[in-house]
């Protein structure tokens, strides 16, 4: 009998940044105050500045005595992310930011503004170890996990930029978060779950964004999906399936060799049962690879059987990487694919491809440097 492979949750802490306020929960913040010799009530005060006022510079926290600010800055606010550049498209309503972490690691986030909401797509890892052959980030491999604070601070920065009117359309409020930037969120499980709690808890513990407005995506790490279901969160789970058959999926999404389609869909059903939320299935439609009518039929059938009405398929026109053999499926093929999945009783729509002109598909901006 072969010994089971170790689980891939939580790769080791390699090159992580120093501890930051956003790494800590309420108890951790209070302990940090104690260690600094400060009264415990300061913990909530500082957290309110960070999560409520979106302030990450203690020098600007005017309710803190001046003499205390440098100490707090040194202990809890190490520099985390510096914006290397912002690229805007869609008339300025989409803005992609390339960040440099304190060790030079590059990562990115994309802010998309719609008439009724503002969505931020964030990274959970620098690079990605899942090696999907059609993805730029996958080609470069995993650099490292991001810390909870590095994930959370992408949100704070975007919320502040919106509030301060730095994004076309005037001042606004960040309403939705999707973990669909660089990386496989569930391979950085503990830090991602902590980040979800900071994003969704009310002040002073977090930004107070509704759990229902948060999407956590995965290529299908089945045991981690089940573990997430047991966290009793009501975030939306998005599974990047990309094909309903193991033969092709073993190549398109190599982790399928470990957790095949049936196991992934069973775990997704468990998530739907526990959370009461509809699961999203992501399907990057690739010309002559996974766009055949029979695959649409098989997808519809398998999803209907496993998840019933608690599923929605998002077809994503592939954003081709320069020089790559992978290309988007032609529009008539895409329409037929969508029609067939719908016909099987599974709601299926084509996802809006905001930011294509600035290479917003997984990791491409950072890959370009
Ligand atoms: S498609 Fe997603 S999971 Fe696959 S390599 Fe790219 S970033 Fe990683």
mmCIF file of C-alpha atoms and ligand atoms in Angstrom:
data_model
loop_
_atom_site.group_PDB
_atom_site.id
_atom_site.type_symbol
_atom_site.label_atom_id
_atom_site.label_comp_id
_atom_site.label_asym_id
_atom_site.label_seq_id
_atom_site.Cartn_x
_atom_site.Cartn_y
_atom_site.Cartn_z
ATOM 1 C CA UNK A 1 0.000 0.000 0.000
ATOM 2 C CA UNK A 2 1.292 3.454 -0.845
ATOM 3 C CA UNK A 3 1.626 5.900 2.033
ATOM 4 C CA UNK A 4 -0.700 8.881 1.669
ATOM 5 C CA UNK A 5 0.978 12.015 0.343
ATOM 6 C CA UNK A 6 1.233 14.873 2.843
ATOM 7 C CA UNK A 7 -1.525 17.425 2.483
ATOM 8 C CA UNK A 8 -0.522 20.598 0.712
ATOM 9 C CA UNK A 9 -2.231 23.030 3.112
ATOM 10 C CA UNK A 10 -0.026 25.700 4.559
ATOM 11 C CA UNK A 11 3.365 25.387 2.914
ATOM 12 C CA UNK A 12 6.144 26.386 5.368
ATOM 13 C CA UNK A 13 6.615 29.957 6.463
ATOM 14 C CA UNK A 14 9.371 30.982 4.066
ATOM 15 C CA UNK A 15 10.454 34.611 3.834
ATOM 16 C CA UNK A 16 7.321 35.850 5.596
ATOM 17 C CA UNK A 17 7.201 39.543 6.508
ATOM 18 C CA UNK A 18 7.435 40.652 10.161
ATOM 19 C CA UNK A 19 4.238 40.517 12.207
ATOM 20 C CA UNK A 20 1.666 43.196 11.429
ATOM 21 C CA UNK A 21 -1.489 44.294 13.228
ATOM 22 C CA UNK A 22 -3.638 42.579 10.591
ATOM 23 C CA UNK A 23 -2.000 39.220 11.388
ATOM 24 C CA UNK A 24 -3.515 39.347 14.873
ATOM 25 C CA UNK A 25 -6.981 38.589 16.174
ATOM 26 C CA UNK A 26 -8.483 40.492 19.128
ATOM 27 C CA UNK A 27 -6.601 38.434 21.752
ATOM 28 C CA UNK A 28 -3.363 38.749 19.797
ATOM 29 C CA UNK A 29 -3.768 42.524 19.604
ATOM 30 C CA UNK A 30 -4.310 42.778 23.344
ATOM 31 C CA UNK A 31 -1.277 40.582 24.030
ATOM 32 C CA UNK A 32 0.772 42.804 21.730
ATOM 33 C CA UNK A 33 -0.284 45.889 23.726
ATOM 34 C CA UNK A 34 0.704 44.193 26.928
ATOM 35 C CA UNK A 35 4.114 43.300 25.482
ATOM 36 C CA UNK A 36 4.571 46.956 24.559
ATOM 37 C CA UNK A 37 3.583 48.050 28.044
ATOM 38 C CA UNK A 38 0.470 49.815 26.706
ATOM 39 C CA UNK A 39 -3.048 49.637 28.157
ATOM 40 C CA UNK A 40 -5.227 46.992 26.501
ATOM 41 C CA UNK A 41 -7.872 49.491 25.358
ATOM 42 C CA UNK A 42 -5.321 50.805 22.876
ATOM 43 C CA UNK A 43 -5.655 47.525 20.960
ATOM 44 C CA UNK A 44 -9.204 48.275 19.798
ATOM 45 C CA UNK A 45 -8.389 51.913 19.246
ATOM 46 C CA UNK A 46 -5.565 51.063 16.856
ATOM 47 C CA UNK A 47 -7.642 48.370 15.145
ATOM 48 C CA UNK A 48 -10.453 50.909 14.623
ATOM 49 C CA UNK A 49 -7.980 53.192 12.910
ATOM 50 C CA UNK A 50 -6.806 50.406 10.629
ATOM 51 C CA UNK A 51 -10.097 48.676 9.771
ATOM 52 C CA UNK A 52 -12.510 51.569 10.252
ATOM 53 C CA UNK A 53 -10.508 54.570 9.046
ATOM 54 C CA UNK A 54 -8.261 52.509 6.753
ATOM 55 C CA UNK A 55 -5.237 54.156 8.326
ATOM 56 C CA UNK A 56 -1.992 52.139 8.318
ATOM 57 C CA UNK A 57 0.369 54.882 9.474
ATOM 58 C CA UNK A 58 0.429 55.291 13.278
ATOM 59 C CA UNK A 59 1.839 58.826 12.845
ATOM 60 C CA UNK A 60 -1.574 59.782 11.463
ATOM 61 C CA UNK A 61 -3.511 58.119 14.298
ATOM 62 C CA UNK A 62 -4.307 61.339 16.112
ATOM 63 C CA UNK A 63 -6.102 59.648 18.995
ATOM 64 C CA UNK A 64 -2.812 57.976 19.995
ATOM 65 C CA UNK A 65 -0.462 60.025 22.189
ATOM 66 C CA UNK A 66 2.419 61.214 20.029
ATOM 67 C CA UNK A 67 5.031 59.528 22.178
ATOM 68 C CA UNK A 68 3.361 56.158 21.583
ATOM 69 C CA UNK A 69 3.158 56.269 17.813
ATOM 70 C CA UNK A 70 6.726 55.323 16.902
ATOM 71 C CA UNK A 71 6.618 52.350 19.272
ATOM 72 C CA UNK A 72 3.338 51.118 17.774
ATOM 73 C CA UNK A 73 4.645 51.640 14.239
ATOM 74 C CA UNK A 74 7.746 49.609 14.927
ATOM 75 C CA UNK A 75 5.949 46.743 16.637
ATOM 76 C CA UNK A 76 2.782 46.440 14.552
ATOM 77 C CA UNK A 77 3.081 48.294 11.267
ATOM 78 C CA UNK A 78 6.168 47.078 9.377
ATOM 79 C CA UNK A 79 6.085 48.214 5.741
ATOM 80 C CA UNK A 80 4.227 45.470 3.863
ATOM 81 C CA UNK A 81 3.320 46.378 0.304
ATOM 82 C CA UNK A 82 4.536 49.189 -1.941
ATOM 83 C CA UNK A 83 2.629 49.956 -5.122
ATOM 84 C CA UNK A 84 5.024 49.573 -8.055
ATOM 85 C CA UNK A 85 2.427 50.743 -10.547
ATOM 86 C CA UNK A 86 -1.269 51.097 -11.230
ATOM 87 C CA UNK A 87 -2.694 50.334 -14.659
ATOM 88 C CA UNK A 88 -6.195 51.490 -15.524
ATOM 89 C CA UNK A 89 -8.514 50.327 -18.276
ATOM 90 C CA UNK A 90 -12.252 50.161 -19.068
ATOM 91 C CA UNK A 91 -12.267 54.001 -18.891
ATOM 92 C CA UNK A 92 -10.575 53.928 -15.521
ATOM 93 C CA UNK A 93 -13.205 51.780 -13.823
ATOM 94 C CA UNK A 94 -10.779 48.835 -13.653
ATOM 95 C CA UNK A 95 -7.478 49.377 -11.906
ATOM 96 C CA UNK A 96 -4.773 46.811 -11.517
ATOM 97 C CA UNK A 97 -2.028 47.332 -8.952
ATOM 98 C CA UNK A 98 1.322 45.614 -8.969
ATOM 99 C CA UNK A 99 2.678 45.405 -5.425
ATOM 100 C CA UNK A 100 6.170 44.754 -4.133
ATOM 101 C CA UNK A 101 6.415 43.089 -0.732
ATOM 102 C CA UNK A 102 9.239 43.945 1.668
ATOM 103 C CA UNK A 103 11.398 41.081 0.342
ATOM 104 C CA UNK A 104 10.926 42.150 -3.292
ATOM 105 C CA UNK A 105 8.189 39.575 -4.012
ATOM 106 C CA UNK A 106 5.686 40.778 -6.631
ATOM 107 C CA UNK A 107 1.944 40.319 -6.374
ATOM 108 C CA UNK A 108 -1.135 42.037 -7.702
ATOM 109 C CA UNK A 109 -4.718 42.999 -7.090
ATOM 110 C CA UNK A 110 -7.422 44.284 -9.445
ATOM 111 C CA UNK A 111 -10.214 46.677 -8.508
ATOM 112 C CA UNK A 112 -13.310 46.585 -10.709
ATOM 113 C CA UNK A 113 -15.992 49.178 -10.377
ATOM 114 C CA UNK A 114 -19.557 48.513 -11.532
ATOM 115 C CA UNK A 115 -22.642 50.711 -11.229
ATOM 116 C CA UNK A 116 -23.896 48.788 -8.192
ATOM 117 C CA UNK A 117 -20.704 47.471 -6.564
ATOM 118 C CA UNK A 118 -16.918 47.615 -6.364
ATOM 119 C CA UNK A 119 -15.089 44.296 -6.425
ATOM 120 C CA UNK A 120 -11.476 43.682 -5.495
ATOM 121 C CA UNK A 121 -9.693 40.611 -6.807
ATOM 122 C CA UNK A 122 -6.860 39.760 -4.399
ATOM 123 C CA UNK A 123 -3.848 37.458 -4.353
ATOM 124 C CA UNK A 124 -3.291 34.872 -1.635
ATOM 125 C CA UNK A 125 0.136 33.674 -2.762
ATOM 126 C CA UNK A 126 2.979 35.178 -4.768
ATOM 127 C CA UNK A 127 3.011 32.943 -7.808
ATOM 128 C CA UNK A 128 1.219 29.598 -7.715
ATOM 129 C CA UNK A 129 2.342 26.009 -7.377
ATOM 130 C CA UNK A 130 -0.621 24.423 -9.162
ATOM 131 C CA UNK A 131 1.086 24.451 -12.589
ATOM 132 C CA UNK A 132 -1.998 24.819 -14.814
ATOM 133 C CA UNK A 133 -0.364 24.895 -18.267
ATOM 134 C CA UNK A 134 -2.600 27.650 -19.714
ATOM 135 C CA UNK A 135 -1.848 30.136 -16.923
ATOM 136 C CA UNK A 136 1.038 32.608 -16.781
ATOM 137 C CA UNK A 137 1.310 32.441 -12.994
ATOM 138 C CA UNK A 138 1.324 28.649 -13.099
ATOM 139 C CA UNK A 139 4.325 28.693 -15.427
ATOM 140 C CA UNK A 140 6.426 30.739 -13.024
ATOM 141 C CA UNK A 141 5.682 28.504 -10.000
ATOM 142 C CA UNK A 142 5.154 29.444 -6.362
ATOM 143 C CA UNK A 143 7.362 32.113 -4.816
ATOM 144 C CA UNK A 144 5.759 32.032 -1.362
ATOM 145 C CA UNK A 145 2.555 32.250 0.604
ATOM 146 C CA UNK A 146 1.353 35.714 1.519
ATOM 147 C CA UNK A 147 0.886 36.504 5.189
ATOM 148 C CA UNK A 148 -2.610 37.267 6.488
ATOM 149 C CA UNK A 149 -1.656 40.937 6.728
ATOM 150 C CA UNK A 150 -0.363 41.019 3.139
ATOM 151 C CA UNK A 151 -3.738 39.688 1.993
ATOM 152 C CA UNK A 152 -5.726 42.014 4.250
ATOM 153 C CA UNK A 153 -3.700 45.099 3.344
ATOM 154 C CA UNK A 154 -4.589 44.709 -0.351
ATOM 155 C CA UNK A 155 -8.184 45.220 0.807
ATOM 156 C CA UNK A 156 -7.392 48.201 3.026
ATOM 157 C CA UNK A 157 -5.504 49.954 0.225
ATOM 158 C CA UNK A 158 -8.295 49.456 -2.301
ATOM 159 C CA UNK A 159 -10.975 50.542 0.161
ATOM 160 C CA UNK A 160 -8.962 53.696 0.937
ATOM 161 C CA UNK A 161 -8.379 54.432 -2.776
ATOM 162 C CA UNK A 162 -12.118 54.147 -3.435
ATOM 163 C CA UNK A 163 -13.074 56.256 -0.441
ATOM 164 C CA UNK A 164 -10.582 58.941 -1.429
ATOM 165 C CA UNK A 165 -11.922 59.136 -4.989
ATOM 166 C CA UNK A 166 -8.729 57.797 -6.616
ATOM 167 C CA UNK A 167 -10.726 55.532 -8.917
ATOM 168 C CA UNK A 168 -12.867 56.900 -11.779
ATOM 169 C CA UNK A 169 -16.487 57.472 -10.778
ATOM 170 C CA UNK A 170 -15.938 59.517 -7.613
ATOM 171 C CA UNK A 171 -15.655 58.392 -3.999
ATOM 172 C CA UNK A 172 -17.130 54.962 -3.324
ATOM 173 C CA UNK A 173 -17.163 51.954 -1.039
ATOM 174 C CA UNK A 174 -15.549 48.563 -1.512
ATOM 175 C CA UNK A 175 -18.325 45.970 -1.414
ATOM 176 C CA UNK A 176 -17.035 42.646 -2.793
ATOM 177 C CA UNK A 177 -13.851 40.585 -2.482
ATOM 178 C CA UNK A 178 -12.827 37.692 -4.699
ATOM 179 C CA UNK A 179 -9.785 35.499 -3.966
ATOM 180 C CA UNK A 180 -9.045 35.074 -7.644
ATOM 181 C CA UNK A 181 -5.721 36.854 -8.070
ATOM 182 C CA UNK A 182 -2.437 34.993 -7.917
ATOM 183 C CA UNK A 183 -2.261 31.711 -6.099
ATOM 184 C CA UNK A 184 -4.383 28.848 -4.802
ATOM 185 C CA UNK A 185 -6.094 30.239 -1.691
ATOM 186 C CA UNK A 186 -6.676 26.855 -0.064
ATOM 187 C CA UNK A 187 -2.965 25.998 -0.332
ATOM 188 C CA UNK A 188 -2.413 28.901 2.105
ATOM 189 C CA UNK A 189 -5.380 27.762 4.161
ATOM 190 C CA UNK A 190 -4.882 29.131 7.658
ATOM 191 C CA UNK A 191 -3.801 32.595 6.550
ATOM 192 C CA UNK A 192 -6.588 32.854 4.002
ATOM 193 C CA UNK A 193 -9.249 31.890 6.546
ATOM 194 C CA UNK A 194 -7.841 34.449 9.001
ATOM 195 C CA UNK A 195 -7.908 37.040 6.208
ATOM 196 C CA UNK A 196 -11.554 36.184 5.455
ATOM 197 C CA UNK A 197 -12.400 36.754 9.110
ATOM 198 C CA UNK A 198 -10.638 40.154 9.137
ATOM 199 C CA UNK A 199 -12.340 41.152 5.894
ATOM 200 C CA UNK A 200 -15.804 40.231 7.118
ATOM 201 C CA UNK A 201 -15.813 40.923 10.882
ATOM 202 C CA UNK A 202 -17.278 44.249 11.955
ATOM 203 C CA UNK A 203 -14.935 46.970 13.289
ATOM 204 C CA UNK A 204 -12.714 46.824 15.338
ATOM 205 C CA UNK A 205 -11.992 43.245 14.224
ATOM 206 C CA UNK A 206 -12.329 43.779 10.489
ATOM 207 C CA UNK A 207 -13.684 45.778 7.561
ATOM 208 C CA UNK A 208 -17.251 44.512 7.955
ATOM 209 C CA UNK A 209 -17.726 43.377 4.349
ATOM 210 C CA UNK A 210 -20.597 40.879 4.161
ATOM 211 C CA UNK A 211 -19.499 37.219 3.978
ATOM 212 C CA UNK A 212 -21.996 36.778 1.185
ATOM 213 C CA UNK A 213 -19.938 39.240 -0.857
ATOM 214 C CA UNK A 214 -16.718 37.249 -0.554
ATOM 215 C CA UNK A 215 -15.681 34.515 -3.009
ATOM 216 C CA UNK A 216 -12.920 32.005 -2.208
ATOM 217 C CA UNK A 217 -11.727 30.125 -5.261
ATOM 218 C CA UNK A 218 -9.890 26.820 -5.522
ATOM 219 C CA UNK A 219 -8.683 24.394 -8.172
ATOM 220 C CA UNK A 220 -10.207 21.663 -6.057
ATOM 221 C CA UNK A 221 -8.193 20.727 -2.969
ATOM 222 C CA UNK A 222 -11.018 18.488 -1.771
ATOM 223 C CA UNK A 223 -10.011 18.036 1.902
ATOM 224 C CA UNK A 224 -9.443 21.788 2.240
ATOM 225 C CA UNK A 225 -12.895 22.478 0.749
ATOM 226 C CA UNK A 226 -14.415 20.254 3.445
ATOM 227 C CA UNK A 227 -12.363 21.956 6.116
ATOM 228 C CA UNK A 228 -13.555 25.350 4.865
ATOM 229 C CA UNK A 229 -17.149 24.119 5.015
ATOM 230 C CA UNK A 230 -16.618 23.275 8.688
ATOM 231 C CA UNK A 231 -15.512 26.859 9.444
ATOM 232 C CA UNK A 232 -19.210 27.841 9.243
ATOM 233 C CA UNK A 233 -18.595 30.796 6.994
ATOM 234 C CA UNK A 234 -21.081 31.842 4.360
ATOM 235 C CA UNK A 235 -18.599 32.911 1.713
ATOM 236 C CA UNK A 236 -19.128 31.676 -1.843
ATOM 237 C CA UNK A 237 -16.917 28.822 -2.964
ATOM 238 C CA UNK A 238 -15.736 28.942 -6.582
ATOM 239 C CA UNK A 239 -14.240 25.764 -8.007
ATOM 240 C CA UNK A 240 -12.081 26.102 -11.120
ATOM 241 C CA UNK A 241 -13.137 22.905 -12.839
ATOM 242 C CA UNK A 242 -12.286 23.714 -16.477
ATOM 243 C CA UNK A 243 -13.420 20.292 -17.704
ATOM 244 C CA UNK A 244 -15.751 17.587 -16.369
ATOM 245 C CA UNK A 245 -13.557 14.565 -17.283
ATOM 246 C CA UNK A 246 -10.489 13.307 -15.436
ATOM 247 C CA UNK A 247 -8.539 12.495 -18.565
ATOM 248 C CA UNK A 248 -8.258 16.105 -19.721
ATOM 249 C CA UNK A 249 -8.355 17.599 -16.225
ATOM 250 C CA UNK A 250 -5.273 15.613 -15.205
ATOM 251 C CA UNK A 251 -3.393 17.764 -17.751
ATOM 252 C CA UNK A 252 -5.253 21.082 -17.495
ATOM 253 C CA UNK A 253 -5.306 21.150 -13.699
ATOM 254 C CA UNK A 254 -2.526 18.801 -12.572
ATOM 255 C CA UNK A 255 -3.792 18.639 -8.956
ATOM 256 C CA UNK A 256 -6.628 16.555 -10.416
ATOM 257 C CA UNK A 257 -4.243 13.590 -10.286
ATOM 258 C CA UNK A 258 -4.550 13.875 -6.531
ATOM 259 C CA UNK A 259 -8.232 14.788 -6.176
ATOM 260 C CA UNK A 260 -10.246 13.785 -9.251
ATOM 261 C CA UNK A 261 -13.454 15.424 -10.479
ATOM 262 C CA UNK A 262 -15.851 13.189 -8.503
ATOM 263 C CA UNK A 263 -14.037 13.918 -5.223
ATOM 264 C CA UNK A 264 -13.947 17.645 -5.929
ATOM 265 C CA UNK A 265 -17.665 17.746 -6.719
ATOM 266 C CA UNK A 266 -18.493 15.698 -3.601
ATOM 267 C CA UNK A 267 -16.537 18.187 -1.505
ATOM 268 C CA UNK A 268 -18.336 21.060 -3.276
ATOM 269 C CA UNK A 269 -21.674 19.463 -2.398
ATOM 270 C CA UNK A 270 -20.586 19.189 1.216
ATOM 271 C CA UNK A 271 -19.738 22.900 1.110
ATOM 272 C CA UNK A 272 -23.132 23.740 -0.388
ATOM 273 C CA UNK A 273 -24.888 21.613 2.272
ATOM 274 C CA UNK A 274 -23.019 23.177 5.179
ATOM 275 C CA UNK A 275 -23.025 26.791 4.014
ATOM 276 C CA UNK A 276 -26.394 26.887 2.283
ATOM 277 C CA UNK A 277 -24.593 28.752 -0.521
ATOM 278 C CA UNK A 278 -24.661 28.031 -4.207
ATOM 279 C CA UNK A 279 -21.242 26.897 -5.484
ATOM 280 C CA UNK A 280 -19.694 28.612 -8.504
ATOM 281 C CA UNK A 281 -17.976 26.469 -11.095
ATOM 282 C CA UNK A 282 -15.354 28.338 -13.116
ATOM 283 C CA UNK A 283 -14.715 27.105 -16.629
ATOM 284 C CA UNK A 284 -12.035 28.801 -18.759
ATOM 285 C CA UNK A 285 -13.188 27.991 -22.276
ATOM 286 C CA UNK A 286 -10.179 27.094 -24.442
ATOM 287 C CA UNK A 287 -10.386 26.655 -28.215
ATOM 288 C CA UNK A 288 -10.336 22.991 -29.305
ATOM 289 C CA UNK A 289 -9.322 21.853 -25.826
ATOM 290 C CA UNK A 290 -12.360 21.855 -23.529
ATOM 291 C CA UNK A 291 -15.012 23.601 -25.654
ATOM 292 C CA UNK A 292 -16.684 20.572 -27.307
ATOM 293 C CA UNK A 293 -20.488 20.169 -27.129
ATOM 294 C CA UNK A 294 -20.137 16.722 -25.511
ATOM 295 C CA UNK A 295 -18.094 18.237 -22.708
ATOM 296 C CA UNK A 296 -20.825 20.828 -22.135
ATOM 297 C CA UNK A 297 -23.357 17.983 -21.887
ATOM 298 C CA UNK A 298 -21.159 15.988 -19.518
ATOM 299 C CA UNK A 299 -20.558 19.068 -17.361
ATOM 300 C CA UNK A 300 -24.278 19.838 -17.126
ATOM 301 C CA UNK A 301 -25.113 16.240 -16.289
ATOM 302 C CA UNK A 302 -22.461 15.787 -13.587
ATOM 303 C CA UNK A 303 -23.233 19.108 -11.928
ATOM 304 C CA UNK A 304 -26.963 18.574 -11.982
ATOM 305 C CA UNK A 305 -26.512 15.144 -10.448
ATOM 306 C CA UNK A 306 -24.136 16.251 -7.691
ATOM 307 C CA UNK A 307 -25.260 19.758 -6.849
ATOM 308 C CA UNK A 308 -28.808 20.028 -8.190
ATOM 309 C CA UNK A 309 -29.849 23.648 -8.215
ATOM 310 C CA UNK A 310 -27.073 24.780 -5.871
ATOM 311 C CA UNK A 311 -24.577 25.542 -8.603
ATOM 312 C CA UNK A 312 -23.832 28.174 -11.190
ATOM 313 C CA UNK A 313 -21.314 27.871 -14.022
ATOM 314 C CA UNK A 314 -19.205 30.864 -15.015
ATOM 315 C CA UNK A 315 -17.686 30.424 -18.433
ATOM 316 C CA UNK A 316 -14.550 32.537 -18.722
ATOM 317 C CA UNK A 317 -13.264 33.349 -22.197
ATOM 318 C CA UNK A 318 -9.557 32.470 -21.879
ATOM 319 C CA UNK A 319 -7.306 35.496 -21.836
ATOM 320 C CA UNK A 320 -4.441 34.253 -24.025
ATOM 321 C CA UNK A 321 -0.877 34.734 -22.791
ATOM 322 C CA UNK A 322 1.421 36.214 -25.438
ATOM 323 C CA UNK A 323 3.169 33.477 -27.398
ATOM 324 C CA UNK A 324 0.988 30.727 -25.932
ATOM 325 C CA UNK A 325 -0.787 28.024 -27.934
ATOM 326 C CA UNK A 326 -3.883 28.375 -25.741
ATOM 327 C CA UNK A 327 -6.602 30.590 -27.134
ATOM 328 C CA UNK A 328 -10.188 31.555 -26.320
ATOM 329 C CA UNK A 329 -12.995 29.510 -27.906
ATOM 330 C CA UNK A 330 -14.763 31.276 -30.816
ATOM 331 C CA UNK A 331 -17.982 33.101 -29.808
ATOM 332 C CA UNK A 332 -20.412 30.703 -31.598
ATOM 333 C CA UNK A 333 -18.747 27.738 -29.851
ATOM 334 C CA UNK A 334 -19.006 29.584 -26.535
ATOM 335 C CA UNK A 335 -22.715 30.312 -27.096
ATOM 336 C CA UNK A 336 -23.437 26.672 -27.905
ATOM 337 C CA UNK A 337 -21.490 25.529 -24.826
ATOM 338 C CA UNK A 338 -23.477 27.829 -22.556
ATOM 339 C CA UNK A 339 -26.773 26.811 -24.167
ATOM 340 C CA UNK A 340 -26.095 23.119 -23.575
ATOM 341 C CA UNK A 341 -25.145 23.526 -19.915
ATOM 342 C CA UNK A 342 -28.292 25.580 -19.331
ATOM 343 C CA UNK A 343 -30.315 22.936 -21.120
ATOM 344 C CA UNK A 344 -29.112 20.385 -18.552
ATOM 345 C CA UNK A 345 -30.803 22.500 -15.865
ATOM 346 C CA UNK A 346 -27.604 24.168 -14.644
ATOM 347 C CA UNK A 347 -27.504 27.974 -14.792
ATOM 348 C CA UNK A 348 -24.532 29.032 -16.900
ATOM 349 C CA UNK A 349 -23.381 32.491 -17.960
ATOM 350 C CA UNK A 350 -20.294 34.031 -19.538
ATOM 351 C CA UNK A 351 -18.282 35.997 -17.033
ATOM 352 C CA UNK A 352 -17.573 39.600 -17.759
ATOM 353 C CA UNK A 353 -13.945 39.865 -18.838
ATOM 354 C CA UNK A 354 -13.017 43.146 -17.264
ATOM 355 C CA UNK A 355 -9.416 44.143 -17.503
ATOM 356 C CA UNK A 356 -8.469 41.935 -20.445
ATOM 357 C CA UNK A 357 -6.467 44.702 -22.028
ATOM 358 C CA UNK A 358 -4.290 44.969 -18.936
ATOM 359 C CA UNK A 359 -3.811 41.210 -18.726
ATOM 360 C CA UNK A 360 -6.025 40.624 -15.717
ATOM 361 C CA UNK A 361 -6.117 36.849 -15.971
ATOM 362 C CA UNK A 362 -4.232 35.090 -13.184
ATOM 363 C CA UNK A 363 -0.939 36.728 -12.471
ATOM 364 C CA UNK A 364 -0.013 37.969 -15.885
ATOM 365 C CA UNK A 365 0.998 41.476 -14.848
ATOM 366 C CA UNK A 366 3.466 40.248 -12.245
ATOM 367 C CA UNK A 367 4.715 37.632 -14.687
ATOM 368 C CA UNK A 368 5.491 40.453 -17.080
ATOM 369 C CA UNK A 369 7.379 42.233 -14.292
HETATM 370 S S1 LIG B 1 -4.955 28.886 -13.061
HETATM 371 FE FE1 LIG B 1 -5.047 29.496 -10.863
HETATM 372 S S2 LIG B 1 -4.514 27.556 -9.811
HETATM 373 FE FE2 LIG B 1 -3.868 27.255 -11.944
HETATM 374 S S3 LIG B 1 -1.706 27.869 -11.967
HETATM 375 FE FE3 LIG B 1 -2.940 29.708 -12.487
HETATM 376 S S4 LIG B 1 -3.207 30.806 -10.535
HETATM 377 FE FE4 LIG B 1 -2.611 28.677 -10.068
#
